[in-house]
Coordinates of C-alpha atoms in Angstrom, one line a residue:
X1 CA 39.6 -20.6 -9.0
X2 CA 40.8 -17.6 -7.0
X3 CA 43.8 -19.6 -5.7
X4 CA 44.7 -20.7 -9.2
X5 CA 44.6 -17.1 -10.4
X6 CA 47.0 -16.1 -7.6
X7 CA 49.3 -19.0 -8.4
X8 CA 49.5 -18.0 -12.1
X9 CA 49.5 -14.3 -11.6
X10 CA 52.4 -12.6 -13.4
X11 CA 54.2 -9.7 -11.6
X12 CA 57.4 -7.9 -11.8
X13 CA 60.1 -9.1 -9.4
X14 CA 61.4 -6.6 -6.8
X15 CA 65.0 -5.4 -6.7
X16 CA 65.7 -7.8 -3.9
X17 CA 64.3 -10.8 -5.7
X18 CA 66.3 -10.0 -8.8
X19 CA 69.5 -9.5 -6.9
X20 CA 69.0 -12.7 -4.9
X21 CA 68.9 -14.8 -8.1
X22 CA 72.2 -13.4 -9.5
X23 CA 74.5 -15.9 -7.7
X24 CA 72.3 -18.9 -8.6
X25 CA 72.0 -17.8 -12.2
X26 CA 75.7 -17.1 -12.5
X27 CA 76.4 -20.6 -11.1
X28 CA 74.3 -22.1 -13.8
X29 CA 76.0 -20.0 -16.5
X30 CA 79.4 -21.1 -15.2
X31 CA 78.4 -24.7 -15.3
X32 CA 77.3 -24.3 -18.9
X33 CA 80.6 -22.6 -19.7
X34 CA 78.9 -19.5 -21.0
X35 CA 81.2 -16.5 -21.7
X36 CA 79.2 -13.9 -19.7
X37 CA 78.0 -13.4 -16.2
X38 CA 75.1 -11.3 -14.9
X39 CA 74.8 -8.3 -12.6
X40 CA 71.7 -6.6 -11.4
X41 CA 70.9 -3.2 -13.1
X42 CA 68.1 -0.7 -13.1
X43 CA 67.1 2.6 -14.7
X44 CA 64.3 5.1 -14.1
X45 CA 61.4 5.4 -16.5
X46 CA 58.2 7.3 -16.3
X47 CA 58.5 7.9 -12.5
X48 CA 59.2 4.2 -12.1
X49 CA 62.1 1.9 -12.4
X50 CA 63.0 -0.8 -15.0
X51 CA 65.0 -3.6 -13.5
X52 CA 66.9 -6.4 -15.0
X53 CA 70.4 -7.8 -15.6
X54 CA 73.6 -6.6 -17.2
X55 CA 75.5 -9.0 -19.4
X56 CA 79.2 -8.8 -18.3
X57 CA 82.1 -10.3 -20.1
X58 CA 85.7 -9.2 -20.8
X59 CA 84.6 -6.5 -23.2
X60 CA 84.7 -2.8 -22.2
X61 CA 81.0 -2.7 -23.3
X62 CA 78.2 -3.7 -21.0
X63 CA 74.7 -4.5 -22.3
X64 CA 71.4 -4.8 -20.4
X65 CA 68.1 -6.6 -20.7
X66 CA 65.1 -5.7 -18.6
X67 CA 62.6 -8.1 -17.0
X68 CA 59.3 -9.2 -18.3
X69 CA 56.4 -10.1 -16.1
X70 CA 56.8 -13.9 -16.7
X71 CA 60.3 -13.9 -15.2
X72 CA 59.0 -14.3 -11.7
X73 CA 57.2 -17.6 -12.7
X74 CA 60.4 -19.2 -14.1
X75 CA 62.7 -21.4 -12.2
X76 CA 66.4 -20.4 -12.2
X77 CA 67.2 -22.9 -14.9
X78 CA 64.3 -21.6 -17.1
X79 CA 65.4 -18.0 -16.6
X80 CA 69.0 -18.9 -17.3
X81 CA 67.8 -20.6 -20.6
X82 CA 66.0 -17.4 -21.6
X83 CA 68.9 -15.1 -20.8
X84 CA 71.3 -17.4 -22.7
X85 CA 68.9 -17.2 -25.7
X86 CA 68.8 -13.4 -25.4
X87 CA 72.6 -13.2 -25.2
X88 CA 72.9 -15.3 -28.4
X89 CA 70.3 -13.2 -30.2
X90 CA 72.2 -10.0 -29.2
X91 CA 75.5 -11.7 -29.9
X92 CA 76.6 -10.1 -26.7
X93 CA 80.3 -10.7 -26.9
X94 CA 80.6 -10.1 -30.6
X95 CA 78.4 -7.0 -30.5
X96 CA 80.2 -5.6 -27.5
X97 CA 83.5 -6.0 -29.2
X98 CA 82.1 -4.5 -32.4
X99 CA 80.7 -1.5 -30.5
X100 CA 83.9 -1.0 -28.7
X101 CA 85.8 -0.9 -32.0
X102 CA 83.4 1.5 -33.8
X103 CA 82.6 3.9 -31.0
X104 CA 85.4 6.2 -32.1
X105 CA 83.7 6.6 -35.4
X106 CA 80.2 7.2 -33.9
X107 CA 81.0 9.9 -31.3
X108 CA 82.5 13.4 -31.6
X109 CA 84.7 14.9 -28.9
X110 CA 81.6 16.9 -27.7
X111 CA 79.7 13.6 -27.4
X112 CA 82.4 12.2 -25.2
X113 CA 82.3 15.1 -22.8
X114 CA 78.5 15.1 -22.7
X115 CA 78.2 11.4 -22.0
X116 CA 81.2 10.9 -19.7
X117 CA 80.7 10.0 -16.0
X118 CA 83.3 9.1 -13.3
X119 CA 83.3 5.8 -11.4
X120 CA 85.2 5.3 -8.1
X121 CA 86.7 1.8 -8.0
X122 CA 89.3 -0.1 -5.9
X123 CA 92.9 0.6 -6.5
X124 CA 93.4 -3.1 -6.8
X125 CA 92.4 -2.7 -10.5
X126 CA 95.3 -0.5 -11.4
X127 CA 97.5 -3.2 -13.1
X128 CA 94.7 -4.5 -15.1
X129 CA 93.6 -1.1 -16.3
X130 CA 97.1 -0.2 -17.3
X131 CA 97.4 -3.4 -19.3
X132 CA 94.1 -2.7 -21.0
X133 CA 94.8 1.0 -21.7
X134 CA 91.8 2.2 -19.6
X135 CA 92.0 5.8 -18.5
X136 CA 92.2 6.3 -14.7
X137 CA 93.2 8.8 -12.1
X138 CA 94.3 8.0 -8.6
X139 CA 92.5 9.5 -5.6
X140 CA 93.7 8.5 -2.1
X141 CA 93.3 4.7 -2.1
X142 CA 90.9 4.7 -5.0
X143 CA 91.0 4.9 -8.8
X144 CA 88.7 7.1 -10.8
X145 CA 87.7 5.6 -14.2
X146 CA 85.5 7.3 -16.8
X147 CA 82.6 5.7 -18.7
X148 CA 80.5 6.8 -21.6
X149 CA 76.8 6.1 -21.0
X150 CA 75.0 5.4 -24.3
X151 CA 71.4 4.5 -25.2
X152 CA 69.7 3.5 -28.4
X153 CA 66.3 4.7 -29.7
X154 CA 64.6 1.8 -27.9
X155 CA 65.9 2.8 -24.5
X156 CA 68.4 0.0 -24.3
X157 CA 71.5 1.2 -22.4
X158 CA 75.2 0.4 -22.5
X159 CA 78.4 1.8 -21.1
X160 CA 82.0 2.0 -22.4
X161 CA 85.0 2.5 -20.2
X162 CA 87.2 5.2 -21.8
X163 CA 90.5 4.1 -23.2
X164 CA 93.6 6.3 -23.8
X165 CA 93.4 5.8 -27.5
X166 CA 89.9 7.4 -27.5
X167 CA 91.3 10.5 -25.7
X168 CA 94.1 10.6 -28.3
X169 CA 91.7 10.2 -31.2
X170 CA 89.5 13.1 -30.0
X171 CA 92.4 15.1 -28.7
X172 CA 90.6 15.5 -25.4
X173 CA 92.6 17.0 -22.5
X174 CA 92.5 15.0 -19.3
X175 CA 91.5 18.0 -17.3
X176 CA 88.5 18.7 -19.6
X177 CA 87.4 15.1 -19.3
X178 CA 87.6 15.3 -15.5
X179 CA 85.8 18.6 -15.3
X180 CA 83.0 17.4 -17.7
X181 CA 82.5 14.0 -16.1
X182 CA 82.2 15.3 -12.6
X183 CA 79.9 18.1 -13.6
X184 CA 77.7 15.5 -15.3
X185 CA 77.8 13.4 -12.1
X186 CA 77.0 16.4 -9.8
X187 CA 73.9 17.2 -11.9
X188 CA 72.6 13.6 -11.4
X189 CA 73.3 13.2 -7.6
X190 CA 70.7 13.1 -5.0
X191 CA 71.1 13.3 -1.2
X192 CA 68.7 11.1 0.7
X193 CA 68.3 11.3 4.5
X194 CA 68.4 7.7 5.9
X195 CA 67.9 8.5 9.5
X196 CA 67.9 11.3 12.2
X197 CA 68.7 10.3 15.8
X198 CA 67.2 11.7 18.9
X199 CA 69.7 14.6 19.1
X200 CA 69.3 15.5 15.5
X201 CA 72.3 13.8 13.9
X202 CA 71.6 12.8 10.3
X203 CA 72.7 10.0 8.1
X204 CA 72.6 10.8 4.4
X205 CA 73.3 8.6 1.4
X206 CA 74.7 10.2 -1.8
X207 CA 73.6 8.3 -4.9
X208 CA 72.8 8.9 -8.5
X209 CA 69.1 9.8 -8.9
X210 CA 68.9 7.8 -12.2
X211 CA 70.0 4.5 -10.5
X212 CA 73.2 4.2 -12.6
X213 CA 76.4 3.2 -10.9
X214 CA 79.0 5.8 -10.0
X215 CA 77.4 7.8 -7.1
X216 CA 80.5 7.0 -4.8
X217 CA 82.6 9.2 -7.1
X218 CA 80.9 12.2 -5.4
X219 CA 83.5 11.6 -2.7
X220 CA 86.0 13.3 -5.1
X221 CA 84.0 16.4 -5.9
X222 CA 84.5 19.7 -3.9
X223 CA 81.0 20.9 -4.9
X224 CA 79.5 17.8 -3.2
X225 CA 81.5 18.6 -0.1
X226 CA 80.0 22.1 -0.1
X227 CA 76.5 20.7 -0.6
X228 CA 76.9 18.3 2.4
X229 CA 78.3 21.0 4.6
X230 CA 75.1 22.9 4.0
X231 CA 72.9 19.8 4.7
X232 CA 74.6 19.0 7.9
X233 CA 75.5 22.4 9.2
X234 CA 79.0 21.4 10.0
X235 CA 82.3 21.0 8.0
X236 CA 83.5 17.9 9.9
X237 CA 81.9 14.9 8.3
X238 CA 82.7 11.2 7.8
X239 CA 82.3 9.4 4.5
X240 CA 81.5 5.7 4.5
X241 CA 82.1 4.1 1.0
X242 CA 79.0 1.9 0.8
X243 CA 79.7 0.6 -2.8
X244 CA 80.6 2.0 -6.2
X245 CA 77.0 3.2 -6.4
X246 CA 76.8 5.4 -3.3
X247 CA 78.5 6.6 -0.1
X248 CA 77.0 7.4 3.3
X249 CA 77.7 10.6 5.2
X250 CA 77.5 11.2 9.0
X251 CA 78.8 14.0 11.3
X252 CA 82.1 13.4 13.0
X253 CA 80.7 14.6 16.3
X254 CA 79.7 11.7 18.5
X255 CA 80.8 9.0 16.1
X256 CA 82.7 5.9 17.3
X257 CA 85.5 5.4 14.7
X258 CA 86.3 1.8 15.7
X259 CA 82.6 0.9 15.5
X260 CA 82.3 2.5 12.1
X261 CA 85.3 0.6 10.8
X262 CA 83.9 -2.7 12.0
X263 CA 80.5 -1.9 10.5
X264 CA 82.0 -1.0 7.0
X265 CA 84.0 -4.3 7.1
X266 CA 80.9 -6.4 8.0
X267 CA 78.6 -4.7 5.5
X268 CA 81.2 -5.1 2.7
X269 CA 81.3 -8.9 3.3
X270 CA 77.5 -9.4 3.9
X271 CA 75.7 -6.9 1.6
X272 CA 78.0 -5.7 -1.2
X273 CA 78.8 -7.9 -4.2
X274 CA 82.6 -8.2 -4.8
X275 CA 82.5 -6.3 -8.1
X276 CA 81.0 -3.2 -6.4
X277 CA 83.1 -3.3 -3.2
X278 CA 85.4 -0.3 -2.5
X279 CA 87.5 -0.3 0.7
X280 CA 87.1 -1.1 4.4
X281 CA 88.3 2.3 5.3
X282 CA 86.5 5.4 6.3
X283 CA 87.2 9.0 5.4
X284 CA 87.2 12.1 7.6
X285 CA 86.4 15.3 5.7
X286 CA 86.7 18.9 6.9
X287 CA 86.8 22.3 5.3
X288 CA 90.1 24.2 5.1
X289 CA 90.7 27.9 4.6
X290 CA 89.8 29.1 1.1
X291 CA 87.0 28.5 -1.4
X292 CA 86.4 24.9 -2.3
X293 CA 89.3 23.8 -0.1
X294 CA 88.8 20.6 1.9
X295 CA 90.9 17.8 3.3
X296 CA 90.0 14.1 3.3
X297 CA 91.9 11.8 5.7
X298 CA 91.9 8.0 5.3
X299 CA 91.3 6.0 8.4
X300 CA 92.2 2.3 8.1
X301 CA 91.2 -0.6 10.3

């Protein structure tokens, strides 16, 4: 009886378990010719974390569904069936397009600035973003896009990439958007020490404390540089773009550039999903004369 209870025990899957199922589930969805794919997502609640999947399609809106305890007992085919049913109940594609069309009528200009956050993405997206009218700025070999993070009364979340027509509608100055978005990001960043070696060198990851994507955009913010200089006690640092979610920081002193470039390349191929991959480059930061004055040098393989 005890063995039977263990076999039938329901439990929440871990982040690693949910992520490991994404390729298999997306393969099933592709075979069935569904018009959406899945990405892992999470958000903090009550000192814990809700985990699940984001429905992704060609709409600028993303919608999420969070796991139930019985998901772990389902085969990939059964879970795919459930997610397809949920997508149809939500009318994911239709509702996403509807929300995208009506968001201008729901939000005010102040709402946009309150809910805007930056995301750092690969510059390879530039042509597609221009064609779609998505607002972006260039930073070194990256693009910075801006998303509105929205939630309903039930805690279901979604995000909308800002389009130029929305800035025109609200008469929002690009500088004000940048300023508000990066201030919002700065207030949600956390700095976690991953390791300290025998001579006291630190490795710190910069990530959003609420689990949302976009932590890597901290690489653009001078206030983040100042914070890191205080943490490390030096103004000569190296930024490693781990993914769109985060970046890793180490001191320049004692670092092997060639080894770091090789490590970034290998990790990008083995541990980062393609949609969240940034570059294989690393970035040398140091403070210049003047307040909030810093330089960032790109080092390519």
